């Protein structure tokens, strides 16, 4: 028997572990949903590759999830969104949610302030990002900082992250910065380390909750919310997530641990 469309899983995709930070917020908001998480870990990092390469890798990943029968797709990666969201929406007939650096909320939080946006080199070069910055540059001073090499350190869980952050963020510390926007889903996983470098008075913003809310709105509108399992809600949350990676698969253990830290255990 075919499953009702609203009971199909939601596909969440990233080049690696970063998308887990988005998945956390989606599970908290939509605990009745099923998920398939796909990490293209063999090709991570995306952010230092040419745009064309990222575009074809993202299309391949979307195709993989589409063939597994997801009802919608979350591109939980700012870099892949910058490079490929238009093509993904054109090729695949399902709701596609992308990510963009949360500059708008940062500007709304404090007008005429100084904002740092940490992004991958590819995101920084992209047309999409530059038009976003252009839209808000009269409302705040926006300082974009590319962070080549940071995604690799996060993927490896490397101890040198603090040294890296000091080298790129220290020059900014006496510039009266009000907010830091994490424009890469990997960076959300090292929020605490970033705060340590910049000091506690800085606001740190990411687009993860906004993306989760947007996904909910879109699913609601399309009649795709899985609201048939109301009695399943439990605390701590038990999530139904299937994991796939293009790597060895050993990464999945770390993904489950990260979810567990957020109070989410996986059924499978
Ligand atoms: N999580 C991806 C992002 O949000 C990282 C990209 C990469 O693999 O460099 O941009």
PDB file of C-alpha atoms and ligand atoms in Angstrom:
ATOM      1  CA  UNK A   1       0.000   0.000   0.000  1.00  0.00           C
ATOM      2  CA  UNK A   2       1.343   3.454  -0.866  1.00  0.00           C
ATOM      3  CA  UNK A   3       2.071   5.775   2.046  1.00  0.00           C
ATOM      4  CA  UNK A   4       0.041   8.944   2.301  1.00  0.00           C
ATOM      5  CA  UNK A   5       2.149  11.798   0.977  1.00  0.00           C
ATOM      6  CA  UNK A   6       2.130  13.714   4.257  1.00  0.00           C
ATOM      7  CA  UNK A   7       3.646  10.695   6.034  1.00  0.00           C
ATOM      8  CA  UNK A   8       6.687  10.542   3.793  1.00  0.00           C
ATOM      9  CA  UNK A   9      10.029  11.666   5.269  1.00  0.00           C
ATOM     10  CA  UNK A  10      11.621  15.089   4.915  1.00  0.00           C
ATOM     11  CA  UNK A  11      15.066  15.065   3.278  1.00  0.00           C
ATOM     12  CA  UNK A  12      17.781  17.177   4.906  1.00  0.00           C
ATOM     13  CA  UNK A  13      21.079  17.628   3.118  1.00  0.00           C
ATOM     14  CA  UNK A  14      24.483  19.149   3.841  1.00  0.00           C
ATOM     15  CA  UNK A  15      28.082  18.580   2.792  1.00  0.00           C
ATOM     16  CA  UNK A  16      28.686  17.092   6.236  1.00  0.00           C
ATOM     17  CA  UNK A  17      27.895  17.581   9.909  1.00  0.00           C
ATOM     18  CA  UNK A  18      26.680  21.219   9.712  1.00  0.00           C
ATOM     19  CA  UNK A  19      23.152  20.337   8.655  1.00  0.00           C
ATOM     20  CA  UNK A  20      22.697  18.479  11.935  1.00  0.00           C
ATOM     21  CA  UNK A  21      22.428  21.895  13.621  1.00  0.00           C
ATOM     22  CA  UNK A  22      19.463  22.620  11.327  1.00  0.00           C
ATOM     23  CA  UNK A  23      17.954  19.164  11.804  1.00  0.00           C
ATOM     24  CA  UNK A  24      17.933  19.764  15.586  1.00  0.00           C
ATOM     25  CA  UNK A  25      15.679  22.807  15.191  1.00  0.00           C
ATOM     26  CA  UNK A  26      13.427  21.050  12.692  1.00  0.00           C
ATOM     27  CA  UNK A  27      12.937  18.032  14.960  1.00  0.00           C
ATOM     28  CA  UNK A  28      12.115  20.325  17.904  1.00  0.00           C
ATOM     29  CA  UNK A  29       9.500  22.126  15.824  1.00  0.00           C
ATOM     30  CA  UNK A  30       8.179  19.107  13.920  1.00  0.00           C
ATOM     31  CA  UNK A  31       8.649  16.121  16.235  1.00  0.00           C
ATOM     32  CA  UNK A  32       6.055  14.008  14.407  1.00  0.00           C
ATOM     33  CA  UNK A  33       7.945  13.984  11.150  1.00  0.00           C
ATOM     34  CA  UNK A  34      10.300  11.359   9.773  1.00  0.00           C
ATOM     35  CA  UNK A  35      13.648  12.435   8.328  1.00  0.00           C
ATOM     36  CA  UNK A  36      16.373  11.282   6.001  1.00  0.00           C
ATOM     37  CA  UNK A  37      19.683  13.064   6.574  1.00  0.00           C
ATOM     38  CA  UNK A  38      22.238  12.901   3.795  1.00  0.00           C
ATOM     39  CA  UNK A  39      25.811  14.157   4.228  1.00  0.00           C
ATOM     40  CA  UNK A  40      28.014  14.349   1.164  1.00  0.00           C
ATOM     41  CA  UNK A  41      31.015  13.934   3.458  1.00  0.00           C
ATOM     42  CA  UNK A  42      33.354  12.546   0.828  1.00  0.00           C
ATOM     43  CA  UNK A  43      33.094  15.859  -1.030  1.00  0.00           C
ATOM     44  CA  UNK A  44      33.206  18.173   2.013  1.00  0.00           C
ATOM     45  CA  UNK A  45      34.139  20.968   2.161  1.00  0.00           C
ATOM     46  CA  UNK A  46      31.983  22.522  -0.541  1.00  0.00           C
ATOM     47  CA  UNK A  47      32.922  26.120   0.268  1.00  0.00           C
ATOM     48  CA  UNK A  48      36.320  26.112  -1.417  1.00  0.00           C
ATOM     49  CA  UNK A  49      35.188  24.369  -4.616  1.00  0.00           C
ATOM     50  CA  UNK A  50      34.131  26.047  -7.881  1.00  0.00           C
ATOM     51  CA  UNK A  51      30.459  26.979  -8.095  1.00  0.00           C
ATOM     52  CA  UNK A  52      29.811  24.562 -10.985  1.00  0.00           C
ATOM     53  CA  UNK A  53      31.181  21.654  -8.990  1.00  0.00           C
ATOM     54  CA  UNK A  54      29.026  22.511  -5.974  1.00  0.00           C
ATOM     55  CA  UNK A  55      26.023  22.834  -8.250  1.00  0.00           C
ATOM     56  CA  UNK A  56      26.434  19.358  -9.705  1.00  0.00           C
ATOM     57  CA  UNK A  57      27.188  17.810  -6.292  1.00  0.00           C
ATOM     58  CA  UNK A  58      24.053  19.413  -4.857  1.00  0.00           C
ATOM     59  CA  UNK A  59      21.906  18.227  -7.763  1.00  0.00           C
ATOM     60  CA  UNK A  60      23.282  14.708  -7.263  1.00  0.00           C
ATOM     61  CA  UNK A  61      22.500  14.821  -3.545  1.00  0.00           C
ATOM     62  CA  UNK A  62      18.983  16.141  -4.178  1.00  0.00           C
ATOM     63  CA  UNK A  63      18.423  13.384  -6.724  1.00  0.00           C
ATOM     64  CA  UNK A  64      19.537  10.775  -4.184  1.00  0.00           C
ATOM     65  CA  UNK A  65      17.008  12.039  -1.632  1.00  0.00           C
ATOM     66  CA  UNK A  66      14.273  12.513  -4.220  1.00  0.00           C
ATOM     67  CA  UNK A  67      14.635   8.871  -5.294  1.00  0.00           C
ATOM     68  CA  UNK A  68      14.349   7.750  -1.670  1.00  0.00           C
ATOM     69  CA  UNK A  69      10.890   9.317  -1.721  1.00  0.00           C
ATOM     70  CA  UNK A  70      11.085  12.438   0.429  1.00  0.00           C
ATOM     71  CA  UNK A  71       8.110  14.825   0.470  1.00  0.00           C
ATOM     72  CA  UNK A  72      10.282  17.927   0.711  1.00  0.00           C
ATOM     73  CA  UNK A  73      13.939  18.846   0.728  1.00  0.00           C
ATOM     74  CA  UNK A  74      15.883  21.087   3.087  1.00  0.00           C
ATOM     75  CA  UNK A  75      19.226  22.211   1.685  1.00  0.00           C
ATOM     76  CA  UNK A  76      20.791  22.728   5.129  1.00  0.00           C
ATOM     77  CA  UNK A  77      23.870  24.371   3.676  1.00  0.00           C
ATOM     78  CA  UNK A  78      24.334  28.044   2.817  1.00  0.00           C
ATOM     79  CA  UNK A  79      27.011  27.226   0.258  1.00  0.00           C
ATOM     80  CA  UNK A  80      24.922  24.680  -1.662  1.00  0.00           C
ATOM     81  CA  UNK A  81      21.950  27.050  -1.501  1.00  0.00           C
ATOM     82  CA  UNK A  82      24.006  29.904  -2.964  1.00  0.00           C
ATOM     83  CA  UNK A  83      25.282  27.716  -5.782  1.00  0.00           C
ATOM     84  CA  UNK A  84      22.313  25.565  -6.685  1.00  0.00           C
ATOM     85  CA  UNK A  85      18.926  26.417  -5.149  1.00  0.00           C
ATOM     86  CA  UNK A  86      17.477  27.747  -8.415  1.00  0.00           C
ATOM     87  CA  UNK A  87      18.401  24.606 -10.358  1.00  0.00           C
ATOM     88  CA  UNK A  88      17.171  22.309  -7.586  1.00  0.00           C
ATOM     89  CA  UNK A  89      13.790  24.068  -7.600  1.00  0.00           C
ATOM     90  CA  UNK A  90      13.647  23.871 -11.381  1.00  0.00           C
ATOM     91  CA  UNK A  91      14.561  20.172 -11.597  1.00  0.00           C
ATOM     92  CA  UNK A  92      12.697  18.593  -8.667  1.00  0.00           C
ATOM     93  CA  UNK A  93       8.978  18.740  -8.166  1.00  0.00           C
ATOM     94  CA  UNK A  94       8.764  19.091  -4.415  1.00  0.00           C
ATOM     95  CA  UNK A  95       8.996  21.933  -1.892  1.00  0.00           C
ATOM     96  CA  UNK A  96      12.651  22.927  -1.506  1.00  0.00           C
ATOM     97  CA  UNK A  97      13.808  24.992   1.472  1.00  0.00           C
ATOM     98  CA  UNK A  98      17.195  26.692   1.312  1.00  0.00           C
ATOM     99  CA  UNK A  99      19.336  28.636   3.790  1.00  0.00           C
ATOM    100  CA  UNK A 100      20.647  32.158   3.745  1.00  0.00           C
ATOM    101  CA  UNK A 101      22.822  34.025   6.249  1.00  0.00           C
ATOM    102  CA  UNK A 102      20.532  35.673   8.829  1.00  0.00           C
ATOM    103  CA  UNK A 103      21.523  39.260   7.999  1.00  0.00           C
ATOM    104  CA  UNK A 104      17.928  40.518   8.125  1.00  0.00           C
ATOM    105  CA  UNK A 105      17.325  39.394  11.741  1.00  0.00           C
ATOM    106  CA  UNK A 106      20.750  40.764  12.718  1.00  0.00           C
ATOM    107  CA  UNK A 107      19.928  44.176  11.263  1.00  0.00           C
ATOM    108  CA  UNK A 108      16.500  44.144  12.899  1.00  0.00           C
ATOM    109  CA  UNK A 109      18.062  43.315  16.264  1.00  0.00           C
ATOM    110  CA  UNK A 110      20.182  46.464  16.234  1.00  0.00           C
ATOM    111  CA  UNK A 111      19.994  49.126  13.537  1.00  0.00           C
ATOM    112  CA  UNK A 112      23.096  51.125  12.515  1.00  0.00           C
ATOM    113  CA  UNK A 113      25.370  48.627  14.196  1.00  0.00           C
ATOM    114  CA  UNK A 114      28.409  46.672  13.058  1.00  0.00           C
ATOM    115  CA  UNK A 115      27.699  43.121  12.025  1.00  0.00           C
ATOM    116  CA  UNK A 116      30.163  40.357  11.190  1.00  0.00           C
ATOM    117  CA  UNK A 117      28.987  37.663   8.784  1.00  0.00           C
ATOM    118  CA  UNK A 118      31.092  34.487   8.805  1.00  0.00           C
ATOM    119  CA  UNK A 119      30.731  32.549   5.554  1.00  0.00           C
ATOM    120  CA  UNK A 120      32.525  30.060   3.325  1.00  0.00           C
ATOM    121  CA  UNK A 121      34.613  31.529   0.461  1.00  0.00           C
ATOM    122  CA  UNK A 122      32.074  30.338  -2.106  1.00  0.00           C
ATOM    123  CA  UNK A 123      29.136  31.931  -0.292  1.00  0.00           C
ATOM    124  CA  UNK A 124      31.083  35.186  -0.091  1.00  0.00           C
ATOM    125  CA  UNK A 125      31.628  35.259  -3.855  1.00  0.00           C
ATOM    126  CA  UNK A 126      28.078  34.281  -4.765  1.00  0.00           C
ATOM    127  CA  UNK A 127      25.640  36.644  -6.421  1.00  0.00           C
ATOM    128  CA  UNK A 128      22.912  35.603  -3.986  1.00  0.00           C
ATOM    129  CA  UNK A 129      24.963  36.602  -0.916  1.00  0.00           C
ATOM    130  CA  UNK A 130      26.148  39.858  -2.431  1.00  0.00           C
ATOM    131  CA  UNK A 131      22.650  40.981  -3.275  1.00  0.00           C
ATOM    132  CA  UNK A 132      21.571  40.118   0.273  1.00  0.00           C
ATOM    133  CA  UNK A 133      24.356  42.282   1.715  1.00  0.00           C
ATOM    134  CA  UNK A 134      23.478  45.055  -0.744  1.00  0.00           C
ATOM    135  CA  UNK A 135      19.866  45.009   0.460  1.00  0.00           C
ATOM    136  CA  UNK A 136      20.850  45.764   4.065  1.00  0.00           C
ATOM    137  CA  UNK A 137      24.073  47.724   3.803  1.00  0.00           C
ATOM    138  CA  UNK A 138      22.378  51.090   4.375  1.00  0.00           C
ATOM    139  CA  UNK A 139      21.005  49.820   7.710  1.00  0.00           C
ATOM    140  CA  UNK A 140      24.215  48.456   9.239  1.00  0.00           C
ATOM    141  CA  UNK A 141      27.913  48.094   8.598  1.00  0.00           C
ATOM    142  CA  UNK A 142      28.250  44.544   7.359  1.00  0.00           C
ATOM    143  CA  UNK A 143      31.721  42.989   7.570  1.00  0.00           C
ATOM    144  CA  UNK A 144      31.880  39.690   5.665  1.00  0.00           C
ATOM    145  CA  UNK A 145      34.590  37.299   6.778  1.00  0.00           C
ATOM    146  CA  UNK A 146      35.407  34.233   4.671  1.00  0.00           C
ATOM    147  CA  UNK A 147      36.625  31.284   6.725  1.00  0.00           C
ATOM    148  CA  UNK A 148      38.526  28.891   4.442  1.00  0.00           C
ATOM    149  CA  UNK A 149      39.567  25.761   6.297  1.00  0.00           C
ATOM    150  CA  UNK A 150      37.114  26.117   9.176  1.00  0.00           C
ATOM    151  CA  UNK A 151      34.620  23.555   7.859  1.00  0.00           C
ATOM    152  CA  UNK A 152      37.443  20.981   7.626  1.00  0.00           C
ATOM    153  CA  UNK A 153      38.447  21.633  11.252  1.00  0.00           C
ATOM    154  CA  UNK A 154      34.839  21.192  12.381  1.00  0.00           C
ATOM    155  CA  UNK A 155      34.423  18.008  10.329  1.00  0.00           C
ATOM    156  CA  UNK A 156      37.530  16.578  11.992  1.00  0.00           C
ATOM    157  CA  UNK A 157      36.608  17.863  15.460  1.00  0.00           C
ATOM    158  CA  UNK A 158      40.030  19.489  15.496  1.00  0.00           C
ATOM    159  CA  UNK A 159      41.559  21.065  18.613  1.00  0.00           C
ATOM    160  CA  UNK A 160      43.028  23.962  16.617  1.00  0.00           C
ATOM    161  CA  UNK A 161      39.616  25.602  16.169  1.00  0.00           C
ATOM    162  CA  UNK A 162      40.341  28.129  18.952  1.00  0.00           C
ATOM    163  CA  UNK A 163      43.632  29.200  17.290  1.00  0.00           C
ATOM    164  CA  UNK A 164      41.876  29.557  13.933  1.00  0.00           C
ATOM    165  CA  UNK A 165      39.082  31.661  15.423  1.00  0.00           C
ATOM    166  CA  UNK A 166      41.559  33.902  17.239  1.00  0.00           C
ATOM    167  CA  UNK A 167      43.445  34.519  14.004  1.00  0.00           C
ATOM    168  CA  UNK A 168      40.374  35.583  12.012  1.00  0.00           C
ATOM    169  CA  UNK A 169      38.217  37.226  14.694  1.00  0.00           C
ATOM    170  CA  UNK A 170      40.754  38.917  16.966  1.00  0.00           C
ATOM    171  CA  UNK A 171      41.382  41.821  14.533  1.00  0.00           C
ATOM    172  CA  UNK A 172      37.645  42.606  14.768  1.00  0.00           C
ATOM    173  CA  UNK A 173      37.297  42.578  18.552  1.00  0.00           C
ATOM    174  CA  UNK A 174      37.934  46.278  19.137  1.00  0.00           C
ATOM    175  CA  UNK A 175      35.591  47.398  16.360  1.00  0.00           C
ATOM    176  CA  UNK A 176      32.480  47.604  18.513  1.00  0.00           C
ATOM    177  CA  UNK A 177      30.752  44.633  16.903  1.00  0.00           C
ATOM    178  CA  UNK A 178      27.157  44.059  18.026  1.00  0.00           C
ATOM    179  CA  UNK A 179      26.271  40.825  16.235  1.00  0.00           C
ATOM    180  CA  UNK A 180      27.887  37.881  14.489  1.00  0.00           C
ATOM    181  CA  UNK A 181      25.877  36.052  11.831  1.00  0.00           C
ATOM    182  CA  UNK A 182      26.840  32.425  11.321  1.00  0.00           C
ATOM    183  CA  UNK A 183      26.447  32.073   7.563  1.00  0.00           C
ATOM    184  CA  UNK A 184      27.426  28.416   7.422  1.00  0.00           C
ATOM    185  CA  UNK A 185      25.576  25.661   9.237  1.00  0.00           C
ATOM    186  CA  UNK A 186      28.855  24.107  10.387  1.00  0.00           C
ATOM    187  CA  UNK A 187      29.741  27.247  12.359  1.00  0.00           C
ATOM    188  CA  UNK A 188      26.617  26.882  14.513  1.00  0.00           C
ATOM    189  CA  UNK A 189      28.287  23.848  16.066  1.00  0.00           C
ATOM    190  CA  UNK A 190      31.151  26.025  17.419  1.00  0.00           C
ATOM    191  CA  UNK A 191      29.050  28.908  18.743  1.00  0.00           C
ATOM    192  CA  UNK A 192      30.561  28.582  22.212  1.00  0.00           C
ATOM    193  CA  UNK A 193      34.125  28.780  20.883  1.00  0.00           C
ATOM    194  CA  UNK A 194      33.234  31.905  18.861  1.00  0.00           C
ATOM    195  CA  UNK A 195      31.753  33.557  21.950  1.00  0.00           C
ATOM    196  CA  UNK A 196      34.949  32.808  23.851  1.00  0.00           C
ATOM    197  CA  UNK A 197      36.960  34.800  21.312  1.00  0.00           C
ATOM    198  CA  UNK A 198      34.560  37.711  20.937  1.00  0.00           C
ATOM    199  CA  UNK A 199      33.265  38.046  24.484  1.00  0.00           C
ATOM    200  CA  UNK A 200      29.855  37.470  25.999  1.00  0.00           C
ATOM    201  CA  UNK A 201      28.276  40.785  25.011  1.00  0.00           C
ATOM    202  CA  UNK A 202      28.054  39.863  21.360  1.00  0.00           C
ATOM    203  CA  UNK A 203      24.862  38.495  19.836  1.00  0.00           C
ATOM    204  CA  UNK A 204      25.288  35.407  17.728  1.00  0.00           C
ATOM    205  CA  UNK A 205      22.596  34.687  15.171  1.00  0.00           C
ATOM    206  CA  UNK A 206      22.018  31.811  12.780  1.00  0.00           C
ATOM    207  CA  UNK A 207      19.272  30.995  10.323  1.00  0.00           C
ATOM    208  CA  UNK A 208      18.372  27.568  11.705  1.00  0.00           C
ATOM    209  CA  UNK A 209      15.170  28.357  13.634  1.00  0.00           C
ATOM    210  CA  UNK A 210      13.982  30.572  10.781  1.00  0.00           C
ATOM    211  CA  UNK A 211      14.552  27.738   8.322  1.00  0.00           C
ATOM    212  CA  UNK A 212      12.638  25.290  10.518  1.00  0.00           C
ATOM    213  CA  UNK A 213       9.711  27.734  10.792  1.00  0.00           C
ATOM    214  CA  UNK A 214       9.750  28.338   7.060  1.00  0.00           C
ATOM    215  CA  UNK A 215       9.681  24.586   6.411  1.00  0.00           C
ATOM    216  CA  UNK A 216       6.662  24.229   8.704  1.00  0.00           C
ATOM    217  CA  UNK A 217       4.806  27.045   6.940  1.00  0.00           C
ATOM    218  CA  UNK A 218       5.496  25.543   3.516  1.00  0.00           C
ATOM    219  CA  UNK A 219       4.456  22.019   4.560  1.00  0.00           C
ATOM    220  CA  UNK A 220       1.287  23.393   6.154  1.00  0.00           C
ATOM    221  CA  UNK A 221       0.416  25.309   3.009  1.00  0.00           C
ATOM    222  CA  UNK A 222       0.999  22.267   0.823  1.00  0.00           C
ATOM    223  CA  UNK A 223      -1.019  19.993   3.126  1.00  0.00           C
ATOM    224  CA  UNK A 224       2.120  17.951   3.774  1.00  0.00           C
ATOM    225  CA  UNK A 225       2.442  18.173   7.561  1.00  0.00           C
ATOM    226  CA  UNK A 226       2.416  14.806   9.272  1.00  0.00           C
ATOM    227  CA  UNK A 227      -0.188  15.450  11.924  1.00  0.00           C
ATOM    228  CA  UNK A 228      -1.408  11.882  12.169  1.00  0.00           C
ATOM    229  CA  UNK A 229       0.846  10.798  15.022  1.00  0.00           C
ATOM    230  CA  UNK A 230      -0.106  13.232  17.778  1.00  0.00           C
ATOM    231  CA  UNK A 231       0.318  10.664  20.555  1.00  0.00           C
ATOM    232  CA  UNK A 232       3.932   9.988  19.643  1.00  0.00           C
ATOM    233  CA  UNK A 233       5.311  13.136  21.244  1.00  0.00           C
ATOM    234  CA  UNK A 234       7.659  12.284  24.100  1.00  0.00           C
ATOM    235  CA  UNK A 235      10.258  14.148  26.109  1.00  0.00           C
ATOM    236  CA  UNK A 236      13.164  13.514  25.544  1.00  0.00           C
ATOM    237  CA  UNK A 237      12.317  13.594  21.873  1.00  0.00           C
ATOM    238  CA  UNK A 238      12.609  10.338  19.993  1.00  0.00           C
ATOM    239  CA  UNK A 239      13.284  11.187  16.394  1.00  0.00           C
ATOM    240  CA  UNK A 240      12.863   9.008  13.378  1.00  0.00           C
ATOM    241  CA  UNK A 241      15.951   9.767  11.286  1.00  0.00           C
ATOM    242  CA  UNK A 242      17.622   7.614   8.657  1.00  0.00           C
ATOM    243  CA  UNK A 243      21.217   8.660   7.952  1.00  0.00           C
ATOM    244  CA  UNK A 244      23.146   8.286   4.718  1.00  0.00           C
ATOM    245  CA  UNK A 245      26.594   9.590   3.844  1.00  0.00           C
ATOM    246  CA  UNK A 246      28.793   9.437   0.770  1.00  0.00           C
ATOM    247  CA  UNK A 247      31.712   8.709   3.135  1.00  0.00           C
ATOM    248  CA  UNK A 248      32.460   5.658   5.240  1.00  0.00           C
ATOM    249  CA  UNK A 249      29.371   6.038   7.399  1.00  0.00           C
ATOM    250  CA  UNK A 250      31.422   6.317  10.582  1.00  0.00           C
ATOM    251  CA  UNK A 251      30.325   9.984  10.744  1.00  0.00           C
ATOM    252  CA  UNK A 252      26.797   8.897  11.657  1.00  0.00           C
ATOM    253  CA  UNK A 253      27.862   8.114  15.210  1.00  0.00           C
ATOM    254  CA  UNK A 254      28.902  11.731  15.689  1.00  0.00           C
ATOM    255  CA  UNK A 255      25.608  12.960  14.159  1.00  0.00           C
ATOM    256  CA  UNK A 256      23.626  10.878  16.642  1.00  0.00           C
ATOM    257  CA  UNK A 257      25.752  12.141  19.532  1.00  0.00           C
ATOM    258  CA  UNK A 258      25.135  15.750  18.518  1.00  0.00           C
ATOM    259  CA  UNK A 259      21.389  15.115  18.449  1.00  0.00           C
ATOM    260  CA  UNK A 260      21.619  13.439  21.839  1.00  0.00           C
ATOM    261  CA  UNK A 261      23.324  16.493  23.350  1.00  0.00           C
ATOM    262  CA  UNK A 262      20.204  18.406  22.280  1.00  0.00           C
ATOM    263  CA  UNK A 263      17.948  15.867  24.004  1.00  0.00           C
ATOM    264  CA  UNK A 264      17.043  13.979  20.842  1.00  0.00           C
ATOM    265  CA  UNK A 265      17.508  10.227  20.582  1.00  0.00           C
ATOM    266  CA  UNK A 266      17.150   8.375  17.297  1.00  0.00           C
ATOM    267  CA  UNK A 267      14.859   5.409  16.882  1.00  0.00           C
ATOM    268  CA  UNK A 268      16.945   3.675  14.240  1.00  0.00           C
TER     269      UNK A 268
HETATM  270  N1  LIG B   1      27.369  23.664   6.013  1.00  0.00           N
HETATM  271  C1  LIG B   1      27.844  24.270   4.799  1.00  0.00           C
HETATM  272  C2  LIG B   1      27.320  25.722   4.732  1.00  0.00           C
HETATM  273  O1  LIG B   1      26.339  26.046   5.397  1.00  0.00           O
HETATM  274  C3  LIG B   1      29.324  24.085   4.704  1.00  0.00           C
HETATM  275  C4  LIG B   1      29.870  24.193   3.351  1.00  0.00           C
HETATM  276  C5  LIG B   1      31.160  23.459   3.108  1.00  0.00           C
HETATM  277  O2  LIG B   1      31.135  22.233   3.022  1.00  0.00           O
HETATM  278  O3  LIG B   1      32.156  24.165   2.951  1.00  0.00           O
HETATM  279  O4  LIG B   1      27.811  26.559   4.019  1.00  0.00           O
END
